[in-house]
Amino acid sequence: MGRTPCCDRAAVKRGPWSPEEDEALRSYVQRHGSGGNWIAMPKKAGLKRCGKSCRLRWLNYLRPDIRHGGFTAEEDAVILSLYTQLGSKWSLIASQMEGRTDNDVKNHWNTKLKKRLLAAAATSSPPPHARLPAPAPASRTAHVSASSLFPSLAIPTVKTEAYTYDDFLAPALGDPFAAADGSTSAASAASSASNWSTADNGASEVSLFLLDFCAGPDLGAVAAADQLKLPGGYYYPLDSSLSPV
DNA sequence: AAGAATGTCAACCGCGTAAGA
DNA sequence: CTCTTACGCGGTTGACATTCT
């Protein structure tokens, strides 16, 4: 029994794409789009590939808006924040980040962020709640309950557009670390309109831990050089000891 | 210098589901 | 309403690169 294959495996090429195949796919999609049918598209484009393979190649590699290359500390923070809210909803997480694909984000998490976080938690006497964030339970709706694991991290709630660096700056009014009502989920709900969940009374240890985590070992030097001062008037909010400028 | 171990990332697999017949 | 088809997603694999011994 088993599932019907989406295409005849014997008849399609598999494995890495050649530059010629890339060019054929790119030029076809740019001229005609996928035609609303990825299964039929390879034949039309003269490719001996499975439609699913073409779709994946286009979405993950050939799309003109794809950003290749390393992830920044800000992107790491976005991923970490959203992972604590959403779990392994990679497509949802990637949709919040300009030019990144779900595959990219997933690979980055599995190969780098997860290990880094585990290593950081295992050493450097992390604060009690600085553990590898448990993924949020699978849920149809991306409900916003700011992670109790990282109460001091200001977490933007999920929105439909891509995040920008500004989304991780403090809100225009007030210091995100000033709120001290301790009611994280209520604060999150109340602040959803402004894309912010309010940080609680600064577990600055956690903030520093995360800042270290996101920025790596050279953070101290960066902070000392004042390079984290941002045009929006705030520092990157992981470190509660930094104040609005 | 060579082989082993580890890391990275593109690609594949198969399931769930939306959409259309 | 049911069935079929194609899409989208998350998990996994495998090839290649890099680092270590």
Short mmCIF file of C-alpha atoms (C1' of nucleotides) in Angstrom, two decimals:
data_model
loop_
_atom_site.label_atom_id
_atom_site.label_comp_id
_atom_site.label_asym_id
_atom_site.label_seq_id
_atom_site.Cartn_x
_atom_site.Cartn_y
_atom_site.Cartn_z
CA MET A 1 0.00 0.00 0.00
CA GLY A 2 1.39 3.38 0.86
CA ARG A 3 0.91 6.77 -0.54
CA THR A 4 0.77 7.36 -4.26
CA PRO A 5 3.96 9.10 -5.31
CA CYS A 6 3.49 12.59 -6.67
CA CYS A 7 5.48 11.72 -9.76
CA ASP A 8 7.19 8.82 -11.45
CA ARG A 9 10.46 8.56 -9.57
CA ALA A 10 12.14 6.64 -12.35
CA ALA A 11 11.32 9.34 -14.86
CA VAL A 12 12.51 12.39 -12.94
CA LYS A 13 15.97 13.62 -12.12
CA ARG A 14 16.85 13.95 -8.45
CA GLY A 15 19.68 15.41 -6.46
CA PRO A 16 21.48 18.72 -6.81
CA TRP A 17 20.35 21.21 -9.41
CA SER A 18 22.64 22.20 -12.25
CA PRO A 19 23.04 25.86 -13.25
CA GLU A 20 21.23 25.04 -16.49
CA GLU A 21 18.24 23.66 -14.62
CA ASP A 22 18.24 26.67 -12.32
CA GLU A 23 18.22 28.99 -15.29
CA ALA A 24 15.42 27.09 -17.00
CA LEU A 25 13.30 27.17 -13.87
CA ARG A 26 14.05 30.79 -13.10
CA SER A 27 13.30 32.06 -16.56
CA TYR A 28 10.12 30.03 -16.81
CA VAL A 29 8.75 31.16 -13.47
CA GLN A 30 9.68 34.75 -14.11
CA ARG A 31 7.91 34.69 -17.46
CA HIS A 32 4.87 32.61 -16.58
CA GLY A 33 4.80 32.06 -12.85
CA SER A 34 4.17 28.52 -11.72
CA GLY A 35 0.96 28.60 -13.71
CA GLY A 36 -0.84 27.65 -10.53
CA ASN A 37 0.28 24.09 -11.06
CA TRP A 38 3.70 22.98 -9.96
CA ILE A 39 3.07 19.41 -11.04
CA ALA A 40 2.58 20.37 -14.67
CA MET A 41 5.17 23.12 -14.70
CA PRO A 42 8.42 21.11 -15.07
CA LYS A 43 7.25 19.65 -18.36
CA LYS A 44 6.34 23.08 -19.68
CA ALA A 45 9.68 24.44 -18.57
CA GLY A 46 11.53 21.55 -20.16
CA LEU A 47 12.73 20.16 -16.85
CA LYS A 48 12.97 16.51 -15.95
CA ARG A 49 12.15 17.24 -12.35
CA CYS A 50 9.34 16.52 -9.96
CA GLY A 51 7.01 19.46 -9.48
CA LYS A 52 7.57 19.43 -5.76
CA SER A 53 11.28 19.60 -6.36
CA CYS A 54 10.84 22.61 -8.66
CA ARG A 55 8.66 24.37 -6.13
CA LEU A 56 11.19 23.77 -3.38
CA ARG A 57 14.09 24.92 -5.51
CA TRP A 58 12.27 28.10 -6.44
CA LEU A 59 11.05 28.90 -2.94
CA ASN A 60 14.25 28.06 -1.12
CA TYR A 61 16.89 29.17 -3.54
CA LEU A 62 15.91 30.90 -6.77
CA ARG A 63 13.35 33.44 -5.61
CA PRO A 64 14.82 36.88 -6.19
CA ASP A 65 13.97 38.11 -2.69
CA ILE A 66 15.86 35.34 -0.94
CA ARG A 67 18.66 36.52 1.28
CA HIS A 68 21.57 34.11 1.43
CA GLY A 69 24.32 34.23 3.98
CA GLY A 70 24.71 34.27 7.71
CA PHE A 71 22.06 35.25 10.21
CA THR A 72 22.49 38.38 12.25
CA ALA A 73 22.14 38.60 16.02
CA GLU A 74 18.84 40.39 15.50
CA GLU A 75 17.56 37.55 13.34
CA ASP A 76 18.69 35.08 15.97
CA ALA A 77 16.66 36.99 18.52
CA VAL A 78 13.61 36.99 16.28
CA ILE A 79 13.89 33.26 15.77
CA LEU A 80 14.37 32.59 19.44
CA SER A 81 11.47 34.78 20.41
CA LEU A 82 9.11 33.31 17.91
CA TYR A 83 10.19 29.78 18.66
CA THR A 84 9.22 30.25 22.28
CA GLN A 85 5.82 31.46 21.15
CA LEU A 86 5.11 29.20 18.23
CA GLY A 87 7.27 26.13 18.50
CA SER A 88 8.65 24.64 15.32
CA LYS A 89 6.36 26.54 13.01
CA TRP A 90 9.22 27.32 10.70
CA SER A 91 7.18 28.70 7.87
CA LEU A 92 5.42 31.05 10.25
CA ILE A 93 8.69 32.13 11.79
CA ALA A 94 10.29 32.60 8.38
CA SER A 95 7.33 34.65 7.24
CA GLN A 96 8.21 37.20 9.89
CA MET A 97 11.70 37.60 8.52
CA GLU A 98 12.49 39.29 5.27
CA GLY A 99 14.25 37.11 2.74
CA ARG A 100 14.48 33.98 4.85
CA THR A 101 12.91 30.65 4.08
CA ASP A 102 11.47 28.10 6.44
CA ASN A 103 14.24 25.72 5.44
CA ASP A 104 16.87 28.34 6.21
CA VAL A 105 15.42 29.11 9.60
CA LYS A 106 14.96 25.46 10.47
CA ASN A 107 18.53 24.61 9.47
CA HIS A 108 19.88 27.58 11.35
CA TRP A 109 18.00 26.62 14.48
CA ASN A 110 18.98 22.96 14.33
CA THR A 111 22.62 23.49 13.49
CA LYS A 112 23.47 26.62 15.43
CA LEU A 113 20.95 28.23 17.72
CA LYS A 114 19.84 25.11 19.54
CA LYS A 115 23.40 24.02 20.21
CA ARG A 116 24.50 27.47 21.20
CA LEU A 117 21.65 27.83 23.62
CA LEU A 118 22.25 24.43 25.14
CA ALA A 119 25.93 25.16 25.51
CA ALA A 120 25.26 28.54 27.02
CA ALA A 121 22.74 27.08 29.42
CA ALA A 122 25.15 24.36 30.46
CA THR A 123 27.93 26.80 31.25
CA SER A 124 28.13 30.33 32.59
CA SER A 125 25.69 29.66 35.44
CA PRO A 126 22.57 30.64 33.58
CA PRO A 127 19.64 32.09 35.42
CA PRO A 128 17.16 29.51 36.64
CA HIS A 129 14.73 29.91 33.79
CA ALA A 130 17.29 30.25 31.03
CA ARG A 131 16.89 26.84 29.59
CA LEU A 132 16.38 25.78 26.06
CA PRO A 133 12.95 27.16 25.45
CA ALA A 134 10.37 24.47 25.20
CA PRO A 135 8.53 24.81 21.95
CA ALA A 136 5.06 26.12 22.32
CA PRO A 137 2.44 23.40 21.98
CA ALA A 138 1.25 22.98 18.46
CA SER A 139 -1.68 25.22 17.92
CA ARG A 140 -3.74 26.32 14.99
CA THR A 141 -3.67 29.87 16.15
CA ALA A 142 -0.55 31.74 17.08
CA HIS A 143 -1.73 32.90 20.44
CA VAL A 144 0.46 35.37 22.14
CA SER A 145 1.65 34.32 25.49
CA ALA A 146 5.05 35.74 26.03
CA SER A 147 7.42 33.11 27.18
CA SER A 148 7.64 32.60 30.87
CA LEU A 149 11.08 31.25 30.17
CA PHE A 150 12.36 34.63 29.11
CA PRO A 151 10.24 37.10 30.98
CA SER A 152 12.56 40.00 30.44
CA LEU A 153 12.76 39.64 26.71
CA ALA A 154 10.48 42.01 24.91
CA ILE A 155 8.77 39.81 22.41
CA PRO A 156 6.98 41.24 19.43
CA THR A 157 3.75 39.44 18.81
CA VAL A 158 3.23 37.77 15.50
CA LYS A 159 2.25 40.05 12.73
CA THR A 160 1.61 39.53 9.07
CA GLU A 161 4.48 41.58 7.67
CA ALA A 162 8.15 40.90 8.09
CA TYR A 163 9.79 42.20 11.20
CA THR A 164 12.30 44.93 10.93
CA TYR A 165 15.02 45.77 13.33
CA ASP A 166 12.78 48.45 14.78
CA ASP A 167 10.35 45.83 16.01
CA PHE A 168 12.92 44.84 18.56
CA LEU A 169 13.42 48.32 19.82
CA ALA A 170 11.54 49.50 22.79
CA PRO A 171 8.08 50.99 22.27
CA ALA A 172 8.02 54.70 21.71
CA LEU A 173 6.55 55.36 25.10
CA GLY A 174 8.23 54.00 28.11
CA ASP A 175 10.95 51.58 28.87
CA PRO A 176 10.00 47.99 28.07
CA PHE A 177 11.76 46.91 31.22
CA ALA A 178 9.89 49.30 33.40
CA ALA A 179 6.62 47.40 33.54
CA ALA A 180 6.41 45.45 36.74
CA ASP A 181 2.97 44.00 37.01
CA GLY A 182 4.25 40.45 36.66
CA SER A 183 1.26 39.52 34.58
CA THR A 184 3.02 38.49 31.45
CA SER A 185 0.19 36.98 29.46
CA ALA A 186 -2.21 39.76 30.29
CA ALA A 187 0.40 42.27 29.35
CA SER A 188 1.00 40.43 26.13
CA ALA A 189 -2.62 40.47 25.17
CA ALA A 190 -2.99 44.10 26.07
CA SER A 191 0.00 45.07 24.04
CA SER A 192 -0.70 43.03 20.97
CA ALA A 193 -2.00 46.03 19.12
CA SER A 194 1.40 47.58 19.29
CA ASN A 195 3.22 44.35 18.50
CA TRP A 196 4.80 44.23 21.89
CA SER A 197 4.47 42.08 24.88
CA THR A 198 5.58 43.85 27.96
CA ALA A 199 8.64 42.74 29.78
CA ASP A 200 8.31 42.11 33.45
CA ASN A 201 10.45 43.38 36.24
CA GLY A 202 13.81 42.87 34.67
CA ALA A 203 15.33 39.53 35.25
CA SER A 204 18.41 41.15 33.90
CA GLU A 205 20.35 37.97 34.22
CA VAL A 206 18.19 36.44 31.59
CA SER A 207 18.50 39.50 29.44
CA LEU A 208 22.24 39.36 29.60
CA PHE A 209 22.22 35.68 28.99
CA LEU A 210 20.15 36.15 25.87
CA LEU A 211 22.17 39.06 24.72
CA ASP A 212 25.28 36.96 25.06
CA PHE A 213 23.53 34.19 23.29
CA CYS A 214 22.46 36.30 20.39
CA ALA A 215 25.52 38.40 19.97
CA GLY A 216 28.22 35.89 20.77
CA PRO A 217 31.39 36.36 22.72
CA ASP A 218 32.28 39.74 21.25
CA LEU A 219 29.23 41.46 22.55
CA GLY A 220 31.02 43.16 25.35
CA ALA A 221 33.29 44.89 22.92
CA VAL A 222 30.38 45.86 20.71
CA ALA A 223 28.44 47.30 23.60
CA ALA A 224 31.51 49.09 24.87
CA ALA A 225 32.01 50.63 21.46
CA ASP A 226 28.47 51.91 21.69
CA GLN A 227 27.50 50.22 18.47
CA LEU A 228 24.19 49.10 19.80
CA LYS A 229 22.82 52.57 20.01
CA LEU A 230 20.03 52.67 17.51
CA PRO A 231 18.36 55.34 15.47
CA GLY A 232 15.01 54.70 17.09
CA GLY A 233 16.42 56.04 20.30
CA TYR A 234 16.75 52.77 22.15
CA TYR A 235 19.19 50.05 22.59
CA TYR A 236 18.45 46.56 21.55
CA PRO A 237 16.18 45.57 24.40
CA LEU A 238 17.72 42.38 25.58
CA ASP A 239 19.88 44.17 28.06
CA SER A 240 17.78 45.95 30.64
CA SER A 241 20.77 47.79 31.95
CA LEU A 242 20.88 49.86 28.80
CA SER A 243 18.54 52.77 28.83
CA PRO A 244 16.87 54.92 26.21
CA VAL A 245 19.14 57.52 24.71
"C1'" DA B 1 49.36 14.34 5.24
"C1'" DA B 2 45.55 11.41 5.93
"C1'" DG B 3 41.64 9.65 7.97
"C1'" DA B 4 37.89 10.54 11.27
"C1'" DA B 5 34.63 13.41 13.22
"C1'" DT B 6 31.66 17.10 12.99
"C1'" DG B 7 29.10 20.87 10.81
"C1'" DT B 8 26.28 22.80 7.21
"C1'" DC B 9 22.67 23.06 4.10
"C1'" DA B 10 20.15 21.57 -0.08
"C1'" DA B 11 16.96 18.29 -1.15
"C1'" DC B 12 13.73 14.63 -0.30
"C1'" DC B 13 9.81 12.28 2.07
"C1'" DG B 14 5.38 11.77 3.50
"C1'" DC B 15 1.53 13.65 6.06
"C1'" DG B 16 -2.28 17.02 6.67
"C1'" DT B 17 -5.29 19.89 4.43
"C1'" DA B 18 -7.50 23.10 1.15
"C1'" DA B 19 -9.73 23.38 -3.11
"C1'" DG B 20 -12.15 21.77 -6.85
"C1'" DA B 21 -14.82 18.24 -9.38
"C1'" DC C 1 -21.11 15.15 0.90
"C1'" DT C 2 -17.35 12.45 -0.92
"C1'" DC C 3 -13.40 11.79 -3.51
"C1'" DT C 4 -9.28 13.29 -5.83
"C1'" DT C 5 -5.51 16.21 -6.58
"C1'" DA C 6 -2.04 19.42 -5.59
"C1'" DC C 7 0.10 22.36 -2.21
"C1'" DG C 8 2.50 23.48 1.96
"C1'" DC C 9 4.74 22.10 5.83
"C1'" DG C 10 7.88 19.86 9.30
"C1'" DG C 11 11.05 16.21 9.86
"C1'" DT C 12 14.83 13.76 8.06
"C1'" DT C 13 18.59 12.44 5.07
"C1'" DG C 14 22.77 12.63 2.60
"C1'" DA C 15 26.48 14.96 0.20
"C1'" DC C 16 29.94 18.06 0.66
"C1'" DA C 17 32.98 21.11 3.47
"C1'" DT C 18 35.58 22.01 7.36
"C1'" DT C 19 37.95 20.99 11.52
"C1'" DC C 20 40.22 17.90 14.49
"C1'" DT C 21 43.38 14.17 15.79
#
